[in-house]
């Protein structure tokens, strides 16, 4: 007698391929958040997931496919109080084949003196864990985990 239970749709990864276009990314984020909501991910975790994915996907649009468009493959898997994320593209490689550092940004001055950009990777490093980047066979692969916090009752 097998103890394996059948796979339910809730156990399967959310997979999506989207064109590297800002409007397509926005629509993809909406579909992914809806899918995570259906799988019971708490609203507090959804905010972090959406923020990190938005930063990652917009970086692909703006930097990897700087001279055109191409596919972005996204897979989200729920595993023990975390969401495991994988984002792949066929755009330009990351400079130096390494992840950008989490730059420290001083927020203690006047708002008018804050930089317009540069917060993305700092947010990604703050909210995600086990961030890894590889490039193989002309494909960029970024993987990371986002913890799902559960409210104490």
JSON list of N, CA and C in Angstrom, two decimals, residues 66-142:
[
{"chain": "A", "resi": 66, "resn": "UNK", "atom": "N", "xyz": [17.71, 44.99, -22.49]},
{"chain": "A", "resi": 66, "resn": "UNK", "atom": "CA", "xyz": [17.83, 46.43, -22.74]},
{"chain": "A", "resi": 66, "resn": "UNK", "atom": "C", "xyz": [17.65, 46.79, -24.22]},
{"chain": "A", "resi": 67, "resn": "UNK", "atom": "N", "xyz": [17.96, 45.88, -25.13]},
{"chain": "A", "resi": 67, "resn": "UNK", "atom": "CA", "xyz": [17.87, 46.18, -26.56]},
{"chain": "A", "resi": 67, "resn": "UNK", "atom": "C", "xyz": [16.73, 45.42, -27.24]},
{"chain": "A", "resi": 68, "resn": "UNK", "atom": "N", "xyz": [15.73, 45.04, -26.52]},
{"chain": "A", "resi": 68, "resn": "UNK", "atom": "CA", "xyz": [14.62, 44.31, -27.11]},
{"chain": "A", "resi": 68, "resn": "UNK", "atom": "C", "xyz": [13.82, 43.60, -26.05]},
{"chain": "A", "resi": 69, "resn": "UNK", "atom": "N", "xyz": [13.09, 42.59, -26.47]},
{"chain": "A", "resi": 69, "resn": "UNK", "atom": "CA", "xyz": [12.28, 41.83, -25.53]},
{"chain": "A", "resi": 69, "resn": "UNK", "atom": "C", "xyz": [12.60, 40.34, -25.68]},
{"chain": "A", "resi": 70, "resn": "UNK", "atom": "N", "xyz": [12.15, 39.60, -24.72]},
{"chain": "A", "resi": 70, "resn": "UNK", "atom": "CA", "xyz": [12.34, 38.16, -24.73]},
{"chain": "A", "resi": 70, "resn": "UNK", "atom": "C", "xyz": [11.56, 37.55, -23.59]},
{"chain": "A", "resi": 71, "resn": "UNK", "atom": "N", "xyz": [11.58, 36.23, -23.49]},
{"chain": "A", "resi": 71, "resn": "UNK", "atom": "CA", "xyz": [10.79, 35.56, -22.47]},
{"chain": "A", "resi": 71, "resn": "UNK", "atom": "C", "xyz": [11.43, 35.61, -21.08]},
{"chain": "A", "resi": 72, "resn": "UNK", "atom": "N", "xyz": [10.56, 35.65, -20.09]},
{"chain": "A", "resi": 72, "resn": "UNK", "atom": "CA", "xyz": [10.97, 35.51, -18.69]},
{"chain": "A", "resi": 72, "resn": "UNK", "atom": "C", "xyz": [10.14, 34.35, -18.13]},
{"chain": "A", "resi": 73, "resn": "UNK", "atom": "N", "xyz": [10.82, 33.33, -17.65]},
{"chain": "A", "resi": 73, "resn": "UNK", "atom": "CA", "xyz": [10.15, 32.17, -17.05]},
{"chain": "A", "resi": 73, "resn": "UNK", "atom": "C", "xyz": [10.17, 32.33, -15.54]},
{"chain": "A", "resi": 74, "resn": "UNK", "atom": "N", "xyz": [9.00, 32.17, -14.93]},
{"chain": "A", "resi": 74, "resn": "UNK", "atom": "CA", "xyz": [8.85, 32.34, -13.48]},
{"chain": "A", "resi": 74, "resn": "UNK", "atom": "C", "xyz": [8.24, 31.08, -12.91]},
{"chain": "A", "resi": 75, "resn": "UNK", "atom": "N", "xyz": [8.80, 30.58, -11.82]},
{"chain": "A", "resi": 75, "resn": "UNK", "atom": "CA", "xyz": [8.23, 29.44, -11.11]},
{"chain": "A", "resi": 75, "resn": "UNK", "atom": "C", "xyz": [8.26, 29.73, -9.62]},
{"chain": "A", "resi": 76, "resn": "UNK", "atom": "N", "xyz": [7.12, 29.57, -8.97]},
{"chain": "A", "resi": 76, "resn": "UNK", "atom": "CA", "xyz": [6.99, 29.76, -7.52]},
{"chain": "A", "resi": 76, "resn": "UNK", "atom": "C", "xyz": [6.49, 28.45, -6.92]},
{"chain": "A", "resi": 77, "resn": "UNK", "atom": "N", "xyz": [7.18, 27.97, -5.88]},
{"chain": "A", "resi": 77, "resn": "UNK", "atom": "CA", "xyz": [6.81, 26.72, -5.24]},
{"chain": "A", "resi": 77, "resn": "UNK", "atom": "C", "xyz": [6.69, 26.95, -3.74]},
{"chain": "A", "resi": 78, "resn": "UNK", "atom": "N", "xyz": [5.59, 26.49, -3.16]},
{"chain": "A", "resi": 78, "resn": "UNK", "atom": "CA", "xyz": [5.40, 26.57, -1.72]},
{"chain": "A", "resi": 78, "resn": "UNK", "atom": "C", "xyz": [6.05, 25.36, -1.07]},
{"chain": "A", "resi": 79, "resn": "UNK", "atom": "N", "xyz": [6.96, 25.63, -0.13]},
{"chain": "A", "resi": 79, "resn": "UNK", "atom": "CA", "xyz": [7.64, 24.56, 0.61]},
{"chain": "A", "resi": 79, "resn": "UNK", "atom": "C", "xyz": [7.83, 25.01, 2.05]},
{"chain": "A", "resi": 80, "resn": "UNK", "atom": "N", "xyz": [7.21, 24.29, 2.96]},
{"chain": "A", "resi": 80, "resn": "UNK", "atom": "CA", "xyz": [7.41, 24.53, 4.39]},
{"chain": "A", "resi": 80, "resn": "UNK", "atom": "C", "xyz": [7.62, 25.99, 4.79]},
{"chain": "A", "resi": 81, "resn": "UNK", "atom": "N", "xyz": [6.60, 26.75, 4.86]},
{"chain": "A", "resi": 81, "resn": "UNK", "atom": "CA", "xyz": [6.64, 28.14, 5.33]},
{"chain": "A", "resi": 81, "resn": "UNK", "atom": "C", "xyz": [7.58, 29.03, 4.53]},
{"chain": "A", "resi": 82, "resn": "UNK", "atom": "N", "xyz": [7.73, 28.72, 3.25]},
{"chain": "A", "resi": 82, "resn": "UNK", "atom": "CA", "xyz": [8.53, 29.58, 2.38]},
{"chain": "A", "resi": 82, "resn": "UNK", "atom": "C", "xyz": [8.05, 29.45, 0.95]},
{"chain": "A", "resi": 83, "resn": "UNK", "atom": "N", "xyz": [8.34, 30.44, 0.17]},
{"chain": "A", "resi": 83, "resn": "UNK", "atom": "CA", "xyz": [8.06, 30.40, -1.25]},
{"chain": "A", "resi": 83, "resn": "UNK", "atom": "C", "xyz": [9.42, 30.38, -1.95]},
{"chain": "A", "resi": 84, "resn": "UNK", "atom": "N", "xyz": [9.64, 29.33, -2.72]},
{"chain": "A", "resi": 84, "resn": "UNK", "atom": "CA", "xyz": [10.88, 29.19, -3.48]},
{"chain": "A", "resi": 84, "resn": "UNK", "atom": "C", "xyz": [10.61, 29.75, -4.87]},
{"chain": "A", "resi": 85, "resn": "UNK", "atom": "N", "xyz": [11.44, 30.69, -5.28]},
{"chain": "A", "resi": 85, "resn": "UNK", "atom": "CA", "xyz": [11.23, 31.39, -6.54]},
{"chain": "A", "resi": 85, "resn": "UNK", "atom": "C", "xyz": [12.39, 31.13, -7.50]},
{"chain": "A", "resi": 86, "resn": "UNK", "atom": "N", "xyz": [12.05, 30.98, -8.78]},
{"chain": "A", "resi": 86, "resn": "UNK", "atom": "CA", "xyz": [13.05, 30.84, -9.83]},
{"chain": "A", "resi": 86, "resn": "UNK", "atom": "C", "xyz": [12.62, 31.74, -10.98]},
{"chain": "A", "resi": 87, "resn": "UNK", "atom": "N", "xyz": [13.55, 32.58, -11.44]},
{"chain": "A", "resi": 87, "resn": "UNK", "atom": "CA", "xyz": [13.30, 33.48, -12.57]},
{"chain": "A", "resi": 87, "resn": "UNK", "atom": "C", "xyz": [14.43, 33.26, -13.57]},
{"chain": "A", "resi": 88, "resn": "UNK", "atom": "N", "xyz": [14.05, 32.93, -14.81]},
{"chain": "A", "resi": 88, "resn": "UNK", "atom": "CA", "xyz": [15.04, 32.68, -15.87]},
{"chain": "A", "resi": 88, "resn": "UNK", "atom": "C", "xyz": [14.76, 33.59, -17.06]},
{"chain": "A", "resi": 89, "resn": "UNK", "atom": "N", "xyz": [15.83, 34.06, -17.68]},
{"chain": "A", "resi": 89, "resn": "UNK", "atom": "CA", "xyz": [15.70, 34.85, -18.90]},
{"chain": "A", "resi": 89, "resn": "UNK", "atom": "C", "xyz": [16.89, 34.57, -19.81]},
{"chain": "A", "resi": 90, "resn": "UNK", "atom": "N", "xyz": [16.76, 35.01, -21.05]},
{"chain": "A", "resi": 90, "resn": "UNK", "atom": "CA", "xyz": [17.82, 34.81, -22.05]},
{"chain": "A", "resi": 90, "resn": "UNK", "atom": "C", "xyz": [18.46, 36.13, -22.46]},
{"chain": "A", "resi": 91, "resn": "UNK", "atom": "N", "xyz": [18.36, 37.11, -21.57]},
{"chain": "A", "resi": 91, "resn": "UNK", "atom": "CA", "xyz": [18.92, 38.42, -21.85]},
{"chain": "A", "resi": 91, "resn": "UNK", "atom": "C", "xyz": [20.40, 38.50, -21.51]},
{"chain": "A", "resi": 92, "resn": "UNK", "atom": "N", "xyz": [20.87, 39.74, -21.40]},
{"chain": "A", "resi": 92, "resn": "UNK", "atom": "CA", "xyz": [22.29, 39.95, -21.06]},
{"chain": "A", "resi": 92, "resn": "UNK", "atom": "C", "xyz": [22.59, 39.39, -19.68]},
{"chain": "A", "resi": 93, "resn": "UNK", "atom": "N", "xyz": [23.83, 38.94, -19.52]},
{"chain": "A", "resi": 93, "resn": "UNK", "atom": "CA", "xyz": [24.27, 38.41, -18.23]},
{"chain": "A", "resi": 93, "resn": "UNK", "atom": "C", "xyz": [24.46, 39.55, -17.23]},
{"chain": "A", "resi": 94, "resn": "UNK", "atom": "N", "xyz": [24.47, 39.22, -15.96]},
{"chain": "A", "resi": 94, "resn": "UNK", "atom": "CA", "xyz": [24.75, 40.21, -14.92]},
{"chain": "A", "resi": 94, "resn": "UNK", "atom": "C", "xyz": [26.21, 40.61, -15.02]},
{"chain": "A", "resi": 95, "resn": "UNK", "atom": "N", "xyz": [26.51, 41.88, -14.81]},
{"chain": "A", "resi": 95, "resn": "UNK", "atom": "CA", "xyz": [27.90, 42.32, -14.86]},
{"chain": "A", "resi": 95, "resn": "UNK", "atom": "C", "xyz": [28.77, 41.50, -13.91]},
{"chain": "A", "resi": 96, "resn": "UNK", "atom": "N", "xyz": [29.87, 40.98, -14.43]},
{"chain": "A", "resi": 96, "resn": "UNK", "atom": "CA", "xyz": [30.78, 40.17, -13.63]},
{"chain": "A", "resi": 96, "resn": "UNK", "atom": "C", "xyz": [30.22, 38.81, -13.26]},
{"chain": "A", "resi": 97, "resn": "UNK", "atom": "N", "xyz": [29.09, 38.45, -13.85]},
{"chain": "A", "resi": 97, "resn": "UNK", "atom": "CA", "xyz": [28.43, 37.18, -13.54]},
{"chain": "A", "resi": 97, "resn": "UNK", "atom": "C", "xyz": [28.15, 37.01, -12.06]},
{"chain": "A", "resi": 98, "resn": "UNK", "atom": "N", "xyz": [27.90, 38.11, -11.37]},
{"chain": "A", "resi": 98, "resn": "UNK", "atom": "CA", "xyz": [27.61, 38.06, -9.93]},
{"chain": "A", "resi": 98, "resn": "UNK", "atom": "C", "xyz": [26.42, 38.93, -9.59]},
{"chain": "A", "resi": 99, "resn": "UNK", "atom": "N", "xyz": [25.80, 38.62, -8.47]},
{"chain": "A", "resi": 99, "resn": "UNK", "atom": "CA", "xyz": [24.69, 39.43, -7.97]},
{"chain": "A", "resi": 99, "resn": "UNK", "atom": "C", "xyz": [25.18, 40.79, -7.51]},
{"chain": "A", "resi": 100, "resn": "UNK", "atom": "N", "xyz": [24.39, 41.83, -7.73]},
{"chain": "A", "resi": 100, "resn": "UNK", "atom": "CA", "xyz": [24.74, 43.13, -7.15]},
{"chain": "A", "resi": 100, "resn": "UNK", "atom": "C", "xyz": [24.71, 43.04, -5.62]},
{"chain": "A", "resi": 101, "resn": "UNK", "atom": "N", "xyz": [25.57, 43.78, -4.99]},
{"chain": "A", "resi": 101, "resn": "UNK", "atom": "CA", "xyz": [25.60, 43.84, -3.53]},
{"chain": "A", "resi": 101, "resn": "UNK", "atom": "C", "xyz": [24.37, 44.60, -3.03]},
{"chain": "A", "resi": 102, "resn": "UNK", "atom": "N", "xyz": [24.04, 44.37, -1.78]},
{"chain": "A", "resi": 102, "resn": "UNK", "atom": "CA", "xyz": [22.97, 45.12, -1.14]},
{"chain": "A", "resi": 102, "resn": "UNK", "atom": "C", "xyz": [23.55, 46.43, -0.65]},
{"chain": "A", "resi": 103, "resn": "UNK", "atom": "N", "xyz": [23.43, 47.46, -1.45]},
{"chain": "A", "resi": 103, "resn": "UNK", "atom": "CA", "xyz": [24.00, 48.76, -1.11]},
{"chain": "A", "resi": 103, "resn": "UNK", "atom": "C", "xyz": [23.28, 49.37, 0.10]},
{"chain": "A", "resi": 104, "resn": "UNK", "atom": "N", "xyz": [24.05, 49.96, 0.97]},
{"chain": "A", "resi": 104, "resn": "UNK", "atom": "CA", "xyz": [23.48, 50.68, 2.10]},
{"chain": "A", "resi": 104, "resn": "UNK", "atom": "C", "xyz": [23.05, 52.06, 1.59]},
{"chain": "A", "resi": 105, "resn": "UNK", "atom": "N", "xyz": [21.82, 52.40, 1.86]},
{"chain": "A", "resi": 105, "resn": "UNK", "atom": "CA", "xyz": [21.29, 53.69, 1.42]},
{"chain": "A", "resi": 105, "resn": "UNK", "atom": "C", "xyz": [20.88, 54.48, 2.66]},
{"chain": "A", "resi": 106, "resn": "UNK", "atom": "N", "xyz": [21.49, 55.64, 2.84]},
{"chain": "A", "resi": 106, "resn": "UNK", "atom": "CA", "xyz": [21.18, 56.49, 3.99]},
{"chain": "A", "resi": 106, "resn": "UNK", "atom": "C", "xyz": [19.84, 57.16, 3.77]},
{"chain": "A", "resi": 107, "resn": "UNK", "atom": "N", "xyz": [18.92, 56.95, 4.69]},
{"chain": "A", "resi": 107, "resn": "UNK", "atom": "CA", "xyz": [17.58, 57.53, 4.58]},
{"chain": "A", "resi": 107, "resn": "UNK", "atom": "C", "xyz": [17.35, 58.64, 5.59]},
{"chain": "A", "resi": 108, "resn": "UNK", "atom": "N", "xyz": [18.42, 59.18, 6.13]},
{"chain": "A", "resi": 108, "resn": "UNK", "atom": "CA", "xyz": [18.27, 60.16, 7.20]},
{"chain": "A", "resi": 108, "resn": "UNK", "atom": "C", "xyz": [18.31, 61.61, 6.73]},
{"chain": "A", "resi": 109, "resn": "UNK", "atom": "N", "xyz": [18.45, 61.84, 5.45]},
{"chain": "A", "resi": 109, "resn": "UNK", "atom": "CA", "xyz": [18.48, 63.20, 4.92]},
{"chain": "A", "resi": 109, "resn": "UNK", "atom": "C", "xyz": [17.13, 63.61, 4.35]},
{"chain": "A", "resi": 110, "resn": "UNK", "atom": "N", "xyz": [17.09, 64.80, 3.76]},
{"chain": "A", "resi": 110, "resn": "UNK", "atom": "CA", "xyz": [15.85, 65.27, 3.13]},
{"chain": "A", "resi": 110, "resn": "UNK", "atom": "C", "xyz": [15.46, 64.38, 1.95]},
{"chain": "A", "resi": 111, "resn": "UNK", "atom": "N", "xyz": [14.18, 64.22, 1.74]},
{"chain": "A", "resi": 111, "resn": "UNK", "atom": "CA", "xyz": [13.67, 63.38, 0.65]},
{"chain": "A", "resi": 111, "resn": "UNK", "atom": "C", "xyz": [14.22, 63.83, -0.69]},
{"chain": "A", "resi": 112, "resn": "UNK", "atom": "N", "xyz": [14.36, 65.11, -0.90]},
{"chain": "A", "resi": 112, "resn": "UNK", "atom": "CA", "xyz": [14.84, 65.62, -2.19]},
{"chain": "A", "resi": 112, "resn": "UNK", "atom": "C", "xyz": [16.27, 65.17, -2.49]},
{"chain": "A", "resi": 113, "resn": "UNK", "atom": "N", "xyz": [17.02, 64.77, -1.46]},
{"chain": "A", "resi": 113, "resn": "UNK", "atom": "CA", "xyz": [18.41, 64.33, -1.65]},
{"chain": "A", "resi": 113, "resn": "UNK", "atom": "C", "xyz": [18.55, 62.82, -1.84]},
{"chain": "A", "resi": 114, "resn": "UNK", "atom": "N", "xyz": [17.44, 62.07, -1.74]},
{"chain": "A", "resi": 114, "resn": "UNK", "atom": "CA", "xyz": [17.51, 60.63, -1.92]},
{"chain": "A", "resi": 114, "resn": "UNK", "atom": "C", "xyz": [17.73, 60.29, -3.39]},
{"chain": "A", "resi": 115, "resn": "UNK", "atom": "N", "xyz": [18.47, 59.23, -3.68]},
{"chain": "A", "resi": 115, "resn": "UNK", "atom": "CA", "xyz": [18.66, 58.83, -5.07]},
{"chain": "A", "resi": 115, "resn": "UNK", "atom": "C", "xyz": [17.34, 58.34, -5.67]},
{"chain": "A", "resi": 116, "resn": "UNK", "atom": "N", "xyz": [17.19, 58.51, -6.98]},
{"chain": "A", "resi": 116, "resn": "UNK", "atom": "CA", "xyz": [15.96, 58.08, -7.64]},
{"chain": "A", "resi": 116, "resn": "UNK", "atom": "C", "xyz": [15.91, 56.56, -7.77]},
{"chain": "A", "resi": 117, "resn": "UNK", "atom": "N", "xyz": [17.04, 55.93, -7.96]},
{"chain": "A", "resi": 117, "resn": "UNK", "atom": "CA", "xyz": [17.07, 54.47, -8.10]},
{"chain": "A", "resi": 117, "resn": "UNK", "atom": "C", "xyz": [18.04, 53.88, -7.11]},
{"chain": "A", "resi": 118, "resn": "UNK", "atom": "N", "xyz": [18.26, 52.58, -7.24]},
{"chain": "A", "resi": 118, "resn": "UNK", "atom": "CA", "xyz": [19.26, 51.92, -6.41]},
{"chain": "A", "resi": 118, "resn": "UNK", "atom": "C", "xyz": [18.72, 51.22, -5.19]},
{"chain": "A", "resi": 119, "resn": "UNK", "atom": "N", "xyz": [17.40, 51.26, -4.99]},
{"chain": "A", "resi": 119, "resn": "UNK", "atom": "CA", "xyz": [16.82, 50.61, -3.82]},
{"chain": "A", "resi": 119, "resn": "UNK", "atom": "C", "xyz": [16.48, 49.14, -4.09]},
{"chain": "A", "resi": 120, "resn": "UNK", "atom": "N", "xyz": [16.36, 48.76, -5.36]},
{"chain": "A", "resi": 120, "resn": "UNK", "atom": "CA", "xyz": [15.87, 47.44, -5.73]},
{"chain": "A", "resi": 120, "resn": "UNK", "atom": "C", "xyz": [16.64, 46.29, -5.12]},
{"chain": "A", "resi": 121, "resn": "UNK", "atom": "N", "xyz": [17.94, 46.24, -5.34]},
{"chain": "A", "resi": 121, "resn": "UNK", "atom": "CA", "xyz": [18.72, 45.11, -4.81]},
{"chain": "A", "resi": 121, "resn": "UNK", "atom": "C", "xyz": [18.81, 45.15, -3.30]},
{"chain": "A", "resi": 122, "resn": "UNK", "atom": "N", "xyz": [18.77, 46.34, -2.69]},
{"chain": "A", "resi": 122, "resn": "UNK", "atom": "CA", "xyz": [18.75, 46.42, -1.23]},
{"chain": "A", "resi": 122, "resn": "UNK", "atom": "C", "xyz": [17.48, 45.77, -0.69]},
{"chain": "A", "resi": 123, "resn": "UNK", "atom": "N", "xyz": [16.34, 46.04, -1.35]},
{"chain": "A", "resi": 123, "resn": "UNK", "atom": "CA", "xyz": [15.08, 45.42, -0.93]},
{"chain": "A", "resi": 123, "resn": "UNK", "atom": "C", "xyz": [15.09, 43.91, -1.14]},
{"chain": "A", "resi": 124, "resn": "UNK", "atom": "N", "xyz": [15.61, 43.48, -2.29]},
{"chain": "A", "resi": 124, "resn": "UNK", "atom": "CA", "xyz": [15.67, 42.05, -2.58]},
{"chain": "A", "resi": 124, "resn": "UNK", "atom": "C", "xyz": [16.51, 41.33, -1.52]},
{"chain": "A", "resi": 125, "resn": "UNK", "atom": "N", "xyz": [17.68, 41.89, -1.21]},
{"chain": "A", "resi": 125, "resn": "UNK", "atom": "CA", "xyz": [18.55, 41.25, -0.21]},
{"chain": "A", "resi": 125, "resn": "UNK", "atom": "C", "xyz": [17.91, 41.26, 1.19]},
{"chain": "A", "resi": 126, "resn": "UNK", "atom": "N", "xyz": [17.12, 42.27, 1.49]},
{"chain": "A", "resi": 126, "resn": "UNK", "atom": "CA", "xyz": [16.49, 42.36, 2.80]},
{"chain": "A", "resi": 126, "resn": "UNK", "atom": "C", "xyz": [15.33, 41.37, 2.96]},
{"chain": "A", "resi": 127, "resn": "UNK", "atom": "N", "xyz": [14.56, 41.17, 1.89]},
{"chain": "A", "resi": 127, "resn": "UNK", "atom": "CA", "xyz": [13.34, 40.36, 2.00]},
{"chain": "A", "resi": 127, "resn": "UNK", "atom": "C", "xyz": [13.51, 38.90, 1.58]},
{"chain": "A", "resi": 128, "resn": "UNK", "atom": "N", "xyz": [14.54, 38.61, 0.79]},
{"chain": "A", "resi": 128, "resn": "UNK", "atom": "CA", "xyz": [14.72, 37.25, 0.28]},
{"chain": "A", "resi": 128, "resn": "UNK", "atom": "C", "xyz": [15.93, 36.59, 0.93]},
{"chain": "A", "resi": 129, "resn": "UNK", "atom": "N", "xyz": [15.93, 35.27, 0.89]},
{"chain": "A", "resi": 129, "resn": "UNK", "atom": "CA", "xyz": [17.04, 34.48, 1.45]},
{"chain": "A", "resi": 129, "resn": "UNK", "atom": "C", "xyz": [17.60, 33.57, 0.37]},
{"chain": "A", "resi": 130, "resn": "UNK", "atom": "N", "xyz": [18.81, 33.09, 0.59]},
{"chain": "A", "resi": 130, "resn": "UNK", "atom": "CA", "xyz": [19.46, 32.13, -0.32]},
{"chain": "A", "resi": 130, "resn": "UNK", "atom": "C", "xyz": [19.37, 32.57, -1.78]},
{"chain": "A", "resi": 131, "resn": "UNK", "atom": "N", "xyz": [19.79, 33.78, -2.04]},
{"chain": "A", "resi": 131, "resn": "UNK", "atom": "CA", "xyz": [19.73, 34.35, -3.39]},
{"chain": "A", "resi": 131, "resn": "UNK", "atom": "C", "xyz": [20.93, 33.83, -4.17]},
{"chain": "A", "resi": 132, "resn": "UNK", "atom": "N", "xyz": [20.66, 33.20, -5.31]},
{"chain": "A", "resi": 132, "resn": "UNK", "atom": "CA", "xyz": [21.73, 32.64, -6.15]},
{"chain": "A", "resi": 132, "resn": "UNK", "atom": "C", "xyz": [21.50, 33.03, -7.61]},
{"chain": "A", "resi": 133, "resn": "UNK", "atom": "N", "xyz": [22.59, 33.35, -8.28]},
{"chain": "A", "resi": 133, "resn": "UNK", "atom": "CA", "xyz": [22.54, 33.66, -9.71]},
{"chain": "A", "resi": 133, "resn": "UNK", "atom": "C", "xyz": [23.52, 32.76, -10.44]},
{"chain": "A", "resi": 134, "resn": "UNK", "atom": "N", "xyz": [23.06, 32.19, -11.55]},
{"chain": "A", "resi": 134, "resn": "UNK", "atom": "CA", "xyz": [23.95, 31.44, -12.43]},
{"chain": "A", "resi": 134, "resn": "UNK", "atom": "C", "xyz": [23.61, 31.80, -13.87]},
{"chain": "A", "resi": 135, "resn": "UNK", "atom": "N", "xyz": [24.60, 31.58, -14.72]},
{"chain": "A", "resi": 135, "resn": "UNK", "atom": "CA", "xyz": [24.41, 31.77, -16.17]},
{"chain": "A", "resi": 135, "resn": "UNK", "atom": "C", "xyz": [24.96, 30.52, -16.83]},
{"chain": "A", "resi": 136, "resn": "UNK", "atom": "N", "xyz": [24.11, 29.83, -17.59]},
{"chain": "A", "resi": 136, "resn": "UNK", "atom": "CA", "xyz": [24.53, 28.62, -18.31]},
{"chain": "A", "resi": 136, "resn": "UNK", "atom": "C", "xyz": [23.71, 28.50, -19.58]},
{"chain": "A", "resi": 137, "resn": "UNK", "atom": "N", "xyz": [24.36, 28.11, -20.66]},
{"chain": "A", "resi": 137, "resn": "UNK", "atom": "CA", "xyz": [23.67, 27.92, -21.95]},
{"chain": "A", "resi": 137, "resn": "UNK", "atom": "C", "xyz": [22.85, 29.15, -22.36]},
{"chain": "A", "resi": 138, "resn": "UNK", "atom": "N", "xyz": [23.43, 30.32, -22.16]},
{"chain": "A", "resi": 138, "resn": "UNK", "atom": "CA", "xyz": [22.80, 31.60, -22.55]},
{"chain": "A", "resi": 138, "resn": "UNK", "atom": "C", "xyz": [21.54, 31.93, -21.74]},
{"chain": "A", "resi": 139, "resn": "UNK", "atom": "N", "xyz": [21.39, 31.32, -20.56]},
{"chain": "A", "resi": 139, "resn": "UNK", "atom": "CA", "xyz": [20.23, 31.56, -19.72]},
{"chain": "A", "resi": 139, "resn": "UNK", "atom": "C", "xyz": [20.68, 32.06, -18.35]},
{"chain": "A", "resi": 140, "resn": "UNK", "atom": "N", "xyz": [20.09, 33.17, -17.92]},
{"chain": "A", "resi": 140, "resn": "UNK", "atom": "CA", "xyz": [20.28, 33.67, -16.57]},
{"chain": "A", "resi": 140, "resn": "UNK", "atom": "C", "xyz": [19.26, 32.97, -15.68]},
{"chain": "A", "resi": 141, "resn": "UNK", "atom": "N", "xyz": [19.71, 32.51, -14.51]},
{"chain": "A", "resi": 141, "resn": "UNK", "atom": "CA", "xyz": [18.80, 31.86, -13.56]},
{"chain": "A", "resi": 141, "resn": "UNK", "atom": "C", "xyz": [19.03, 32.49, -12.19]},
{"chain": "A", "resi": 142, "resn": "UNK", "atom": "N", "xyz": [17.97, 33.07, -11.64]},
{"chain": "A", "resi": 142, "resn": "UNK", "atom": "CA", "xyz": [18.00, 33.65, -10.31]},
{"chain": "A", "resi": 142, "resn": "UNK", "atom": "C", "xyz": [17.05, 32.85, -9.44]}
]
